[in-house]
Amino acid sequence: MSALSHICGFDLTISSGTIAVVAGAEEVRQRLLCRLCTNPGDYIWQANFGAGLPAMIGDPMDVERIRGVIAAQIVQDPGVDSTEPVSVNILVGSDGRYDCSIAYVDAQNATTQTIGFSS
């Protein structure tokens, strides 16, 4: 199965005159980023969808809370093997920036996949 290629916060990608599509591990990666960047209630038909990370901007940094929210959301995606642990590392840079790296096991091919983002 495939889906439109779309990274949250960016435009759709045009490839060879058509909208680009993704499948497999990249499709799961894009779905996870969408889930993390969506606030609960933003999708009217799926009110509980989303980790709510954007709503946490401006709050005091609570690494354990954020780590727990991310891990709980990652295992809800059908492309993630929920029987395997999810690793969420959040590091604080000397410039005050937070770097988050997430490792999970792909349900389709049983390989470890990673995604990351910075604040």
Backbone atoms as SQL, in Angstrom:
CREATE TABLE atoms (id INTEGER PRIMARY KEY, chain TEXT, resi INTEGER, resn TEXT, atom TEXT, x REAL, y REAL, z REAL);
INSERT INTO atoms VALUES
  (1, 'A', 1, 'MET', 'N', 0.840, -1.170, 0.000),
  (2, 'A', 1, 'MET', 'CA', 0.000, 0.000, 0.000),
  (3, 'A', 1, 'MET', 'C', 0.891, 1.241, 0.000),
  (4, 'A', 2, 'SER', 'N', 0.376, 2.324, -0.546),
  (5, 'A', 2, 'SER', 'CA', 1.144, 3.562, -0.557),
  (6, 'A', 2, 'SER', 'C', 0.250, 4.729, -0.166),
  (7, 'A', 3, 'ALA', 'N', 0.883, 5.855, 0.120),
  (8, 'A', 3, 'ALA', 'CA', 0.167, 7.059, 0.545),
  (9, 'A', 3, 'ALA', 'C', 0.858, 8.269, -0.067),
  (10, 'A', 4, 'LEU', 'N', 0.165, 9.408, -0.045),
  (11, 'A', 4, 'LEU', 'CA', 0.792, 10.645, -0.498),
  (12, 'A', 4, 'LEU', 'C', 1.993, 10.950, 0.382),
  (13, 'A', 5, 'SER', 'N', 3.073, 11.376, -0.231),
  (14, 'A', 5, 'SER', 'CA', 4.255, 11.766, 0.529),
  (15, 'A', 5, 'SER', 'C', 4.022, 13.158, 1.092),
  (16, 'A', 6, 'HIS', 'N', 4.066, 13.274, 2.419),
  (17, 'A', 6, 'HIS', 'CA', 3.853, 14.581, 3.036),
  (18, 'A', 6, 'HIS', 'C', 4.530, 14.632, 4.397),
  (19, 'A', 7, 'ILE', 'N', 5.464, 15.540, 4.548),
  (20, 'A', 7, 'ILE', 'CA', 6.106, 15.790, 5.830),
  (21, 'A', 7, 'ILE', 'C', 5.344, 16.929, 6.489),
  (22, 'A', 8, 'CYS', 'N', 4.922, 16.718, 7.705),
  (23, 'A', 8, 'CYS', 'CA', 4.142, 17.714, 8.444),
  (24, 'A', 8, 'CYS', 'C', 4.855, 19.064, 8.435),
  (25, 'A', 9, 'GLY', 'N', 4.131, 20.110, 8.058),
  (26, 'A', 9, 'GLY', 'CA', 4.697, 21.445, 8.029),
  (27, 'A', 9, 'GLY', 'C', 5.285, 21.847, 6.686),
  (28, 'A', 10, 'PHE', 'N', 5.319, 20.930, 5.737),
  (29, 'A', 10, 'PHE', 'CA', 5.859, 21.212, 4.410),
  (30, 'A', 10, 'PHE', 'C', 4.778, 20.994, 3.358),
  (31, 'A', 11, 'ASP', 'N', 5.047, 21.425, 2.133),
  (32, 'A', 11, 'ASP', 'CA', 4.123, 21.229, 1.024),
  (33, 'A', 11, 'ASP', 'C', 4.213, 19.800, 0.508),
  (34, 'A', 12, 'LEU', 'N', 3.191, 19.387, -0.242),
  (35, 'A', 12, 'LEU', 'CA', 3.257, 18.112, -0.946),
  (36, 'A', 12, 'LEU', 'C', 4.393, 18.184, -1.959),
  (37, 'A', 13, 'THR', 'N', 4.987, 17.036, -2.265),
  (38, 'A', 13, 'THR', 'CA', 6.098, 16.987, -3.200),
  (39, 'A', 13, 'THR', 'C', 5.601, 16.539, -4.568),
  (40, 'A', 14, 'ILE', 'N', 6.015, 17.255, -5.592),
  (41, 'A', 14, 'ILE', 'CA', 5.679, 16.880, -6.961),
  (42, 'A', 14, 'ILE', 'C', 6.861, 16.104, -7.524),
  (43, 'A', 15, 'SER', 'N', 6.581, 14.934, -8.094),
  (44, 'A', 15, 'SER', 'CA', 7.625, 14.097, -8.659),
  (45, 'A', 15, 'SER', 'C', 7.173, 13.633, -10.043),
  (46, 'A', 16, 'SER', 'N', 7.931, 13.940, -11.066),
  (47, 'A', 16, 'SER', 'CA', 7.613, 13.558, -12.445),
  (48, 'A', 16, 'SER', 'C', 6.221, 14.015, -12.861),
  (49, 'A', 17, 'GLY', 'N', 5.823, 15.212, -12.442),
  (50, 'A', 17, 'GLY', 'CA', 4.540, 15.759, -12.836),
  (51, 'A', 17, 'GLY', 'C', 3.353, 15.270, -12.035),
  (52, 'A', 18, 'THR', 'N', 3.580, 14.412, -11.061),
  (53, 'A', 18, 'THR', 'CA', 2.497, 13.927, -10.203),
  (54, 'A', 18, 'THR', 'C', 2.899, 14.113, -8.741),
  (55, 'A', 19, 'ILE', 'N', 1.934, 13.988, -7.869),
  (56, 'A', 19, 'ILE', 'CA', 2.226, 14.084, -6.437),
  (57, 'A', 19, 'ILE', 'C', 2.983, 12.833, -6.011),
  (58, 'A', 20, 'ALA', 'N', 4.076, 13.022, -5.303),
  (59, 'A', 20, 'ALA', 'CA', 4.915, 11.901, -4.861),
  (60, 'A', 20, 'ALA', 'C', 4.169, 11.026, -3.858),
  (61, 'A', 21, 'VAL', 'N', 4.446, 9.738, -3.916),
  (62, 'A', 21, 'VAL', 'CA', 3.862, 8.782, -2.970),
  (63, 'A', 21, 'VAL', 'C', 4.984, 8.066, -2.228),
  (64, 'A', 22, 'VAL', 'N', 4.643, 7.507, -1.084),
  (65, 'A', 22, 'VAL', 'CA', 5.593, 6.730, -0.290),
  (66, 'A', 22, 'VAL', 'C', 4.937, 5.420, 0.120),
  (67, 'A', 23, 'ALA', 'N', 5.760, 4.478, 0.508),
  (68, 'A', 23, 'ALA', 'CA', 5.272, 3.188, 1.002),
  (69, 'A', 23, 'ALA', 'C', 6.299, 2.649, 1.987),
  (70, 'A', 24, 'GLY', 'N', 5.927, 1.602, 2.683),
  (71, 'A', 24, 'GLY', 'CA', 6.853, 0.916, 3.571),
  (72, 'A', 24, 'GLY', 'C', 7.321, 1.755, 4.741),
  (73, 'A', 25, 'ALA', 'N', 8.607, 1.645, 5.046),
  (74, 'A', 25, 'ALA', 'CA', 9.176, 2.305, 6.226),
  (75, 'A', 25, 'ALA', 'C', 9.046, 3.824, 6.163),
  (76, 'A', 26, 'GLU', 'N', 9.188, 4.417, 4.970),
  (77, 'A', 26, 'GLU', 'CA', 9.067, 5.876, 4.850),
  (78, 'A', 26, 'GLU', 'C', 7.630, 6.327, 5.095),
  (79, 'A', 27, 'GLU', 'N', 6.670, 5.543, 4.666),
  (80, 'A', 27, 'GLU', 'CA', 5.263, 5.874, 4.943),
  (81, 'A', 27, 'GLU', 'C', 4.999, 5.871, 6.449),
  (82, 'A', 28, 'VAL', 'N', 5.522, 4.873, 7.142),
  (83, 'A', 28, 'VAL', 'CA', 5.359, 4.804, 8.601),
  (84, 'A', 28, 'VAL', 'C', 6.033, 6.007, 9.253),
  (85, 'A', 29, 'ARG', 'N', 7.249, 6.335, 8.826),
  (86, 'A', 29, 'ARG', 'CA', 7.987, 7.474, 9.370),
  (87, 'A', 29, 'ARG', 'C', 7.179, 8.768, 9.225),
  (88, 'A', 30, 'GLN', 'N', 6.603, 8.987, 8.050),
  (89, 'A', 30, 'GLN', 'CA', 5.815, 10.197, 7.826),
  (90, 'A', 30, 'GLN', 'C', 4.544, 10.209, 8.675),
  (91, 'A', 31, 'ARG', 'N', 3.897, 9.048, 8.825),
  (92, 'A', 31, 'ARG', 'CA', 2.702, 8.975, 9.688),
  (93, 'A', 31, 'ARG', 'C', 3.053, 9.294, 11.131),
  (94, 'A', 32, 'LEU', 'N', 4.200, 8.794, 11.597),
  (95, 'A', 32, 'LEU', 'CA', 4.608, 9.044, 12.981),
  (96, 'A', 32, 'LEU', 'C', 4.888, 10.524, 13.212),
  (97, 'A', 33, 'LEU', 'N', 5.582, 11.165, 12.287),
  (98, 'A', 33, 'LEU', 'CA', 5.837, 12.603, 12.427),
  (99, 'A', 33, 'LEU', 'C', 4.533, 13.386, 12.438),
  (100, 'A', 34, 'CYS', 'N', 3.581, 12.982, 11.610),
  (101, 'A', 34, 'CYS', 'CA', 2.270, 13.635, 11.598),
  (102, 'A', 34, 'CYS', 'C', 1.583, 13.467, 12.949),
  (103, 'A', 35, 'ARG', 'N', 1.629, 12.256, 13.493),
  (104, 'A', 35, 'ARG', 'CA', 1.009, 11.981, 14.802),
  (105, 'A', 35, 'ARG', 'C', 1.645, 12.841, 15.890),
  (106, 'A', 36, 'LEU', 'N', 2.966, 12.944, 15.886),
  (107, 'A', 36, 'LEU', 'CA', 3.662, 13.716, 16.915),
  (108, 'A', 36, 'LEU', 'C', 3.391, 15.214, 16.793),
  (109, 'A', 37, 'CYS', 'N', 3.188, 15.689, 15.565),
  (110, 'A', 37, 'CYS', 'CA', 2.983, 17.125, 15.321),
  (111, 'A', 37, 'CYS', 'C', 1.517, 17.538, 15.325),
  (112, 'A', 38, 'THR', 'N', 0.622, 16.636, 15.697),
  (113, 'A', 38, 'THR', 'CA', -0.811, 16.936, 15.722),
  (114, 'A', 38, 'THR', 'C', -1.295, 17.016, 17.163),
  (115, 'A', 39, 'ASN', 'N', -2.102, 18.020, 17.449),
  (116, 'A', 39, 'ASN', 'CA', -2.713, 18.152, 18.775),
  (117, 'A', 39, 'ASN', 'C', -4.003, 17.350, 18.827),
  (118, 'A', 40, 'PRO', 'N', -4.280, 16.648, 19.932),
  (119, 'A', 40, 'PRO', 'CA', -5.565, 15.961, 20.055),
  (120, 'A', 40, 'PRO', 'C', -6.705, 16.953, 19.821),
  (121, 'A', 41, 'GLY', 'N', -7.688, 16.511, 19.054),
  (122, 'A', 41, 'GLY', 'CA', -8.824, 17.365, 18.736),
  (123, 'A', 41, 'GLY', 'C', -8.688, 18.078, 17.400),
  (124, 'A', 42, 'ASP', 'N', -7.491, 18.081, 16.805),
  (125, 'A', 42, 'ASP', 'CA', -7.306, 18.740, 15.509),
  (126, 'A', 42, 'ASP', 'C', -8.039, 18.009, 14.384),
  (127, 'A', 43, 'TYR', 'N', -8.156, 16.699, 14.468),
  (128, 'A', 43, 'TYR', 'CA', -8.890, 15.923, 13.461),
  (129, 'A', 43, 'TYR', 'C', -10.269, 15.634, 14.021),
  (130, 'A', 44, 'ILE', 'N', -11.306, 16.195, 13.411),
  (131, 'A', 44, 'ILE', 'CA', -12.647, 16.070, 13.988),
  (132, 'A', 44, 'ILE', 'C', -13.167, 14.640, 13.983),
  (133, 'A', 45, 'TRP', 'N', -12.697, 13.800, 13.069),
  (134, 'A', 45, 'TRP', 'CA', -13.180, 12.416, 13.023),
  (135, 'A', 45, 'TRP', 'C', -12.336, 11.480, 13.886),
  (136, 'A', 46, 'GLN', 'N', -11.198, 11.937, 14.342),
  (137, 'A', 46, 'GLN', 'CA', -10.334, 11.147, 15.225),
  (138, 'A', 46, 'GLN', 'C', -9.842, 12.066, 16.337),
  (139, 'A', 47, 'ALA', 'N', -10.739, 12.395, 17.242),
  (140, 'A', 47, 'ALA', 'CA', -10.462, 13.414, 18.267),
  (141, 'A', 47, 'ALA', 'C', -9.277, 13.070, 19.171),
  (142, 'A', 48, 'ASN', 'N', -8.974, 11.786, 19.361),
  (143, 'A', 48, 'ASN', 'CA', -7.876, 11.395, 20.249),
  (144, 'A', 48, 'ASN', 'C', -6.541, 11.242, 19.525),
  (145, 'A', 49, 'PHE', 'N', -6.531, 11.467, 18.206),
  (146, 'A', 49, 'PHE', 'CA', -5.303, 11.314, 17.423),
  (147, 'A', 49, 'PHE', 'C', -4.333, 12.451, 17.738),
  (148, 'A', 50, 'GLY', 'N', -3.095, 12.133, 17.946),
  (149, 'A', 50, 'GLY', 'CA', -2.056, 13.144, 18.100),
  (150, 'A', 50, 'GLY', 'C', -1.404, 13.152, 19.464),
  (151, 'A', 51, 'ALA', 'N', -0.101, 13.440, 19.438),
  (152, 'A', 51, 'ALA', 'CA', 0.683, 13.496, 20.674),
  (153, 'A', 51, 'ALA', 'C', 0.559, 14.838, 21.373),
  (154, 'A', 52, 'GLY', 'N', 0.239, 15.879, 20.624),
  (155, 'A', 52, 'GLY', 'CA', 0.102, 17.197, 21.233),
  (156, 'A', 52, 'GLY', 'C', 1.415, 17.910, 21.501),
  (157, 'A', 53, 'LEU', 'N', 2.495, 17.518, 20.831),
  (158, 'A', 53, 'LEU', 'CA', 3.777, 18.194, 21.072),
  (159, 'A', 53, 'LEU', 'C', 3.720, 19.691, 20.765),
  (160, 'A', 54, 'PRO', 'N', 3.033, 20.133, 19.704),
  (161, 'A', 54, 'PRO', 'CA', 2.972, 21.584, 19.466),
  (162, 'A', 54, 'PRO', 'C', 2.329, 22.353, 20.617),
  (163, 'A', 55, 'ALA', 'N', 1.372, 21.749, 21.297),
  (164, 'A', 55, 'ALA', 'CA', 0.706, 22.423, 22.417),
  (165, 'A', 55, 'ALA', 'C', 1.626, 22.562, 23.630),
  (166, 'A', 56, 'MET', 'N', 2.729, 21.809, 23.649),
  (167, 'A', 56, 'MET', 'CA', 3.661, 21.870, 24.775),
  (168, 'A', 56, 'MET', 'C', 4.691, 22.985, 24.626),
  (169, 'A', 57, 'ILE', 'N', 4.723, 23.612, 23.448),
  (170, 'A', 57, 'ILE', 'CA', 5.676, 24.700, 23.224),
  (171, 'A', 57, 'ILE', 'C', 5.363, 25.831, 24.195),
  (172, 'A', 58, 'GLY', 'N', 6.378, 26.291, 24.890),
  (173, 'A', 58, 'GLY', 'CA', 6.208, 27.359, 25.875),
  (174, 'A', 58, 'GLY', 'C', 6.034, 26.849, 27.292),
  (175, 'A', 59, 'ASP', 'N', 5.726, 25.547, 27.441),
  (176, 'A', 59, 'ASP', 'CA', 5.628, 24.953, 28.773),
  (177, 'A', 59, 'ASP', 'C', 7.033, 24.692, 29.314),
  (178, 'A', 60, 'PRO', 'N', 7.184, 24.612, 30.638),
  (179, 'A', 60, 'PRO', 'CA', 8.483, 24.195, 31.184),
  (180, 'A', 60, 'PRO', 'C', 8.834, 22.800, 30.646),
  (181, 'A', 61, 'MET', 'N', 10.085, 22.585, 30.315),
  (182, 'A', 61, 'MET', 'CA', 10.518, 21.322, 29.733),
  (183, 'A', 61, 'MET', 'C', 10.421, 20.204, 30.755),
  (184, 'A', 62, 'ASP', 'N', 9.640, 19.183, 30.423),
  (185, 'A', 62, 'ASP', 'CA', 9.481, 18.000, 31.263),
  (186, 'A', 62, 'ASP', 'C', 9.840, 16.791, 30.400),
  (187, 'A', 63, 'VAL', 'N', 11.119, 16.444, 30.398),
  (188, 'A', 63, 'VAL', 'CA', 11.643, 15.405, 29.514),
  (189, 'A', 63, 'VAL', 'C', 10.921, 14.080, 29.709),
  (190, 'A', 64, 'GLU', 'N', 10.690, 13.673, 30.947),
  (191, 'A', 64, 'GLU', 'CA', 10.035, 12.382, 31.196),
  (192, 'A', 64, 'GLU', 'C', 8.610, 12.361, 30.650),
  (193, 'A', 65, 'ARG', 'N', 7.887, 13.451, 30.826),
  (194, 'A', 65, 'ARG', 'CA', 6.515, 13.532, 30.304),
  (195, 'A', 65, 'ARG', 'C', 6.521, 13.433, 28.780),
  (196, 'A', 66, 'ILE', 'N', 7.398, 14.187, 28.145),
  (197, 'A', 66, 'ILE', 'CA', 7.466, 14.172, 26.688),
  (198, 'A', 66, 'ILE', 'C', 7.888, 12.799, 26.184),
  (199, 'A', 67, 'ARG', 'N', 8.870, 12.196, 26.838),
  (200, 'A', 67, 'ARG', 'CA', 9.321, 10.853, 26.459),
  (201, 'A', 67, 'ARG', 'C', 8.159, 9.857, 26.545),
  (202, 'A', 68, 'GLY', 'N', 7.378, 9.933, 27.610),
  (203, 'A', 68, 'GLY', 'CA', 6.238, 9.034, 27.781),
  (204, 'A', 68, 'GLY', 'C', 5.155, 9.249, 26.746),
  (205, 'A', 69, 'VAL', 'N', 4.855, 10.503, 26.447),
  (206, 'A', 69, 'VAL', 'CA', 3.834, 10.821, 25.435),
  (207, 'A', 69, 'VAL', 'C', 4.268, 10.288, 24.072),
  (208, 'A', 70, 'ILE', 'N', 5.515, 10.527, 23.711),
  (209, 'A', 70, 'ILE', 'CA', 6.017, 10.069, 22.414),
  (210, 'A', 70, 'ILE', 'C', 5.957, 8.549, 22.321),
  (211, 'A', 71, 'ALA', 'N', 6.464, 7.847, 23.325),
  (212, 'A', 71, 'ALA', 'CA', 6.470, 6.379, 23.295),
  (213, 'A', 71, 'ALA', 'C', 5.056, 5.822, 23.198),
  (214, 'A', 72, 'ALA', 'N', 4.122, 6.397, 23.951),
  (215, 'A', 72, 'ALA', 'CA', 2.732, 5.924, 23.925),
  (216, 'A', 72, 'ALA', 'C', 2.095, 6.142, 22.558),
  (217, 'A', 73, 'GLN', 'N', 2.430, 7.238, 21.899),
  (218, 'A', 73, 'GLN', 'CA', 1.858, 7.517, 20.580),
  (219, 'A', 73, 'GLN', 'C', 2.483, 6.641, 19.494),
  (220, 'A', 74, 'ILE', 'N', 3.775, 6.406, 19.568),
  (221, 'A', 74, 'ILE', 'CA', 4.468, 5.624, 18.538),
  (222, 'A', 74, 'ILE', 'C', 3.872, 4.228, 18.421),
  (223, 'A', 75, 'VAL', 'N', 3.613, 3.566, 19.540),
  (224, 'A', 75, 'VAL', 'CA', 3.109, 2.187, 19.485),
  (225, 'A', 75, 'VAL', 'C', 1.670, 2.098, 18.993),
  (226, 'A', 76, 'GLN', 'N', 0.971, 3.210, 18.870),
  (227, 'A', 76, 'GLN', 'CA', -0.398, 3.183, 18.363),
  (228, 'A', 76, 'GLN', 'C', -0.463, 3.065, 16.843),
  (229, 'A', 77, 'ASP', 'N', 0.649, 3.310, 16.170),
  (230, 'A', 77, 'ASP', 'CA', 0.650, 3.219, 14.709),
  (231, 'A', 77, 'ASP', 'C', 0.728, 1.754, 14.286),
  (232, 'A', 78, 'PRO', 'N', -0.109, 1.331, 13.327),
  (233, 'A', 78, 'PRO', 'CA', -0.086, -0.073, 12.903),
  (234, 'A', 78, 'PRO', 'C', 1.211, -0.489, 12.220),
  (235, 'A', 79, 'GLY', 'N', 2.029, 0.461, 11.792),
  (236, 'A', 79, 'GLY', 'CA', 3.300, 0.139, 11.163),
  (237, 'A', 79, 'GLY', 'C', 4.422, -0.118, 12.143),
  (238, 'A', 80, 'VAL', 'N', 4.130, 0.027, 13.435),
  (239, 'A', 80, 'VAL', 'CA', 5.126, -0.177, 14.487),
  (240, 'A', 80, 'VAL', 'C', 4.802, -1.463, 15.233),
  (241, 'A', 81, 'ASP', 'N', 5.810, -2.295, 15.449),
  (242, 'A', 81, 'ASP', 'CA', 5.630, -3.530, 16.220),
  (243, 'A', 81, 'ASP', 'C', 5.484, -3.156, 17.692),
  (244, 'A', 82, 'SER', 'N', 4.248, -3.199, 18.185),
  (245, 'A', 82, 'SER', 'CA', 3.968, -2.768, 19.564),
  (246, 'A', 82, 'SER', 'C', 4.450, -3.765, 20.611),
  (247, 'A', 83, 'THR', 'N', 4.931, -4.937, 20.183),
  (248, 'A', 83, 'THR', 'CA', 5.475, -5.897, 21.150),
  (249, 'A', 83, 'THR', 'C', 6.946, -5.612, 21.455),
  (250, 'A', 84, 'GLU', 'N', 7.552, -4.727, 20.673),
  (251, 'A', 84, 'GLU', 'CA', 8.956, -4.358, 20.864),
  (252, 'A', 84, 'GLU', 'C', 9.038, -2.995, 21.554),
  (253, 'A', 85, 'PRO', 'N', 10.079, -2.757, 22.352),
  (254, 'A', 85, 'PRO', 'CA', 10.201, -1.467, 23.041),
  (255, 'A', 85, 'PRO', 'C', 10.498, -0.321, 22.073),
  (256, 'A', 86, 'VAL', 'N', 10.030, 0.850, 22.446),
  (257, 'A', 86, 'VAL', 'CA', 10.319, 2.080, 21.708),
  (258, 'A', 86, 'VAL', 'C', 11.333, 2.864, 22.535),
  (259, 'A', 87, 'SER', 'N', 12.396, 3.314, 21.895),
  (260, 'A', 87, 'SER', 'CA', 13.423, 4.096, 22.579),
  (261, 'A', 87, 'SER', 'C', 13.256, 5.568, 22.207),
  (262, 'A', 88, 'VAL', 'N', 13.152, 6.423, 23.227),
  (263, 'A', 88, 'VAL', 'CA', 13.033, 7.868, 23.007),
  (264, 'A', 88, 'VAL', 'C', 14.148, 8.548, 23.792),
  (265, 'A', 89, 'ASN', 'N', 15.067, 9.178, 23.086),
  (266, 'A', 89, 'ASN', 'CA', 16.161, 9.913, 23.722),
  (267, 'A', 89, 'ASN', 'C', 15.984, 11.398, 23.459),
  (268, 'A', 90, 'ILE', 'N', 16.039, 12.184, 24.521),
  (269, 'A', 90, 'ILE', 'CA', 15.947, 13.636, 24.406),
  (270, 'A', 90, 'ILE', 'C', 17.205, 14.220, 25.037),
  (271, 'A', 91, 'LEU', 'N', 17.974, 14.936, 24.231),
  (272, 'A', 91, 'LEU', 'CA', 19.226, 15.524, 24.693),
  (273, 'A', 91, 'LEU', 'C', 19.143, 17.041, 24.616),
  (274, 'A', 92, 'VAL', 'N', 19.742, 17.696, 25.592),
  (275, 'A', 92, 'VAL', 'CA', 19.782, 19.153, 25.621),
  (276, 'A', 92, 'VAL', 'C', 21.147, 19.601, 25.120),
  (277, 'A', 93, 'GLY', 'N', 21.151, 20.397, 24.066),
  (278, 'A', 93, 'GLY', 'CA', 22.399, 20.923, 23.525),
  (279, 'A', 93, 'GLY', 'C', 22.890, 22.109, 24.333),
  (280, 'A', 94, 'SER', 'N', 24.155, 22.455, 24.159),
  (281, 'A', 94, 'SER', 'CA', 24.725, 23.589, 24.891),
  (282, 'A', 94, 'SER', 'C', 24.065, 24.911, 24.497),
  (283, 'A', 95, 'ASP', 'N', 23.430, 24.927, 23.321),
  (284, 'A', 95, 'ASP', 'CA', 22.750, 26.139, 22.861),
  (285, 'A', 95, 'ASP', 'C', 21.291, 26.198, 23.324),
  (286, 'A', 96, 'GLY', 'N', 20.876, 25.217, 24.156),
  (287, 'A', 96, 'GLY', 'CA', 19.507, 25.198, 24.664),
  (288, 'A', 96, 'GLY', 'C', 18.531, 24.472, 23.769),
  (289, 'A', 97, 'ARG', 'N', 19.002, 23.971, 22.649),
  (290, 'A', 97, 'ARG', 'CA', 18.149, 23.232, 21.720),
  (291, 'A', 97, 'ARG', 'C', 17.954, 21.806, 22.232),
  (292, 'A', 98, 'TYR', 'N', 16.767, 21.259, 22.007),
  (293, 'A', 98, 'TYR', 'CA', 16.479, 19.880, 22.382),
  (294, 'A', 98, 'TYR', 'C', 16.466, 19.020, 21.129),
  (295, 'A', 99, 'ASP', 'N', 17.186, 17.909, 21.173),
  (296, 'A', 99, 'ASP', 'CA', 17.211, 16.953, 20.073),
  (297, 'A', 99, 'ASP', 'C', 16.527, 15.677, 20.538),
  (298, 'A', 100, 'CYS', 'N', 15.590, 15.203, 19.740),
  (299, 'A', 100, 'CYS', 'CA', 14.857, 13.986, 20.081),
  (300, 'A', 100, 'CYS', 'C', 15.124, 12.933, 19.016),
  (301, 'A', 101, 'SER', 'N', 15.520, 11.742, 19.439),
  (302, 'A', 101, 'SER', 'CA', 15.684, 10.619, 18.520),
  (303, 'A', 101, 'SER', 'C', 14.828, 9.465, 19.027),
  (304, 'A', 102, 'ILE', 'N', 14.159, 8.815, 18.096),
  (305, 'A', 102, 'ILE', 'CA', 13.214, 7.749, 18.417),
  (306, 'A', 102, 'ILE', 'C', 13.598, 6.520, 17.612),
  (307, 'A', 103, 'ALA', 'N', 13.654, 5.368, 18.266),
  (308, 'A', 103, 'ALA', 'CA', 13.916, 4.101, 17.584),
  (309, 'A', 103, 'ALA', 'C', 12.758, 3.157, 17.872),
  (310, 'A', 104, 'TYR', 'N', 12.297, 2.480, 16.837),
  (311, 'A', 104, 'TYR', 'CA', 11.174, 1.546, 16.954),
  (312, 'A', 104, 'TYR', 'C', 11.391, 0.420, 15.953),
  (313, 'A', 105, 'VAL', 'N', 10.629, -0.655, 16.092),
  (314, 'A', 105, 'VAL', 'CA', 10.737, -1.784, 15.175),
  (315, 'A', 105, 'VAL', 'C', 9.574, -1.731, 14.192),
  (316, 'A', 106, 'ASP', 'N', 9.909, -1.772, 12.898),
  (317, 'A', 106, 'ASP', 'CA', 8.915, -1.758, 11.832),
  (318, 'A', 106, 'ASP', 'C', 8.136, -3.077, 11.854),
  (319, 'A', 107, 'ALA', 'N', 6.822, -2.992, 11.856),
  (320, 'A', 107, 'ALA', 'CA', 5.981, -4.187, 11.949),
  (321, 'A', 107, 'ALA', 'C', 6.044, -5.037, 10.689),
  (322, 'A', 108, 'GLN', 'N', 6.294, -4.431, 9.541),
  (323, 'A', 108, 'GLN', 'CA', 6.284, -5.167, 8.282),
  (324, 'A', 108, 'GLN', 'C', 7.554, -5.975, 8.063),
  (325, 'A', 109, 'ASN', 'N', 8.713, -5.386, 8.371),
  (326, 'A', 109, 'ASN', 'CA', 9.954, -6.099, 8.065),
  (327, 'A', 109, 'ASN', 'C', 10.851, -6.359, 9.279),
  (328, 'A', 110, 'ALA', 'N', 10.370, -6.057, 10.475),
  (329, 'A', 110, 'ALA', 'CA', 11.076, -6.340, 11.734),
  (330, 'A', 110, 'ALA', 'C', 12.463, -5.691, 11.817),
  (331, 'A', 111, 'THR', 'N', 12.637, -4.551, 11.174),
  (332, 'A', 111, 'THR', 'CA', 13.905, -3.828, 11.263),
  (333, 'A', 111, 'THR', 'C', 13.739, -2.613, 12.168),
  (334, 'A', 112, 'THR', 'N', 14.830, -2.239, 12.824),
  (335, 'A', 112, 'THR', 'CA', 14.798, -1.044, 13.662),
  (336, 'A', 112, 'THR', 'C', 14.864, 0.185, 12.768),
  (337, 'A', 113, 'GLN', 'N', 13.947, 1.113, 13.001),
  (338, 'A', 113, 'GLN', 'CA', 13.871, 2.363, 12.248),
  (339, 'A', 113, 'GLN', 'C', 14.079, 3.518, 13.216),
  (340, 'A', 114, 'THR', 'N', 14.573, 4.624, 12.724),
  (341, 'A', 114, 'THR', 'CA', 14.771, 5.795, 13.579),
  (342, 'A', 114, 'THR', 'C', 14.200, 7.044, 12.914),
  (343, 'A', 115, 'ILE', 'N', 13.727, 7.947, 13.749),
  (344, 'A', 115, 'ILE', 'CA', 13.342, 9.281, 13.300),
  (345, 'A', 115, 'ILE', 'C', 13.842, 10.263, 14.352),
  (346, 'A', 116, 'GLY', 'N', 13.998, 11.486, 13.968),
  (347, 'A', 116, 'GLY', 'CA', 14.457, 12.486, 14.916),
  (348, 'A', 116, 'GLY', 'C', 13.995, 13.870, 14.529),
  (349, 'A', 117, 'PHE', 'N', 14.023, 14.759, 15.498),
  (350, 'A', 117, 'PHE', 'CA', 13.681, 16.155, 15.259),
  (351, 'A', 117, 'PHE', 'C', 14.296, 16.998, 16.357),
  (352, 'A', 118, 'SER', 'N', 14.361, 18.306, 16.111),
  (353, 'A', 118, 'SER', 'CA', 14.944, 19.251, 17.067),
  (354, 'A', 118, 'SER', 'C', 13.975, 20.382, 17.324),
  (355, 'A', 119, 'SER', 'N', 14.114, 20.985, 18.501),
  (356, 'A', 119, 'SER', 'CA', 13.293, 22.161, 18.798),
  (357, 'A', 119, 'SER', 'C', 14.104, 23.410, 18.577);
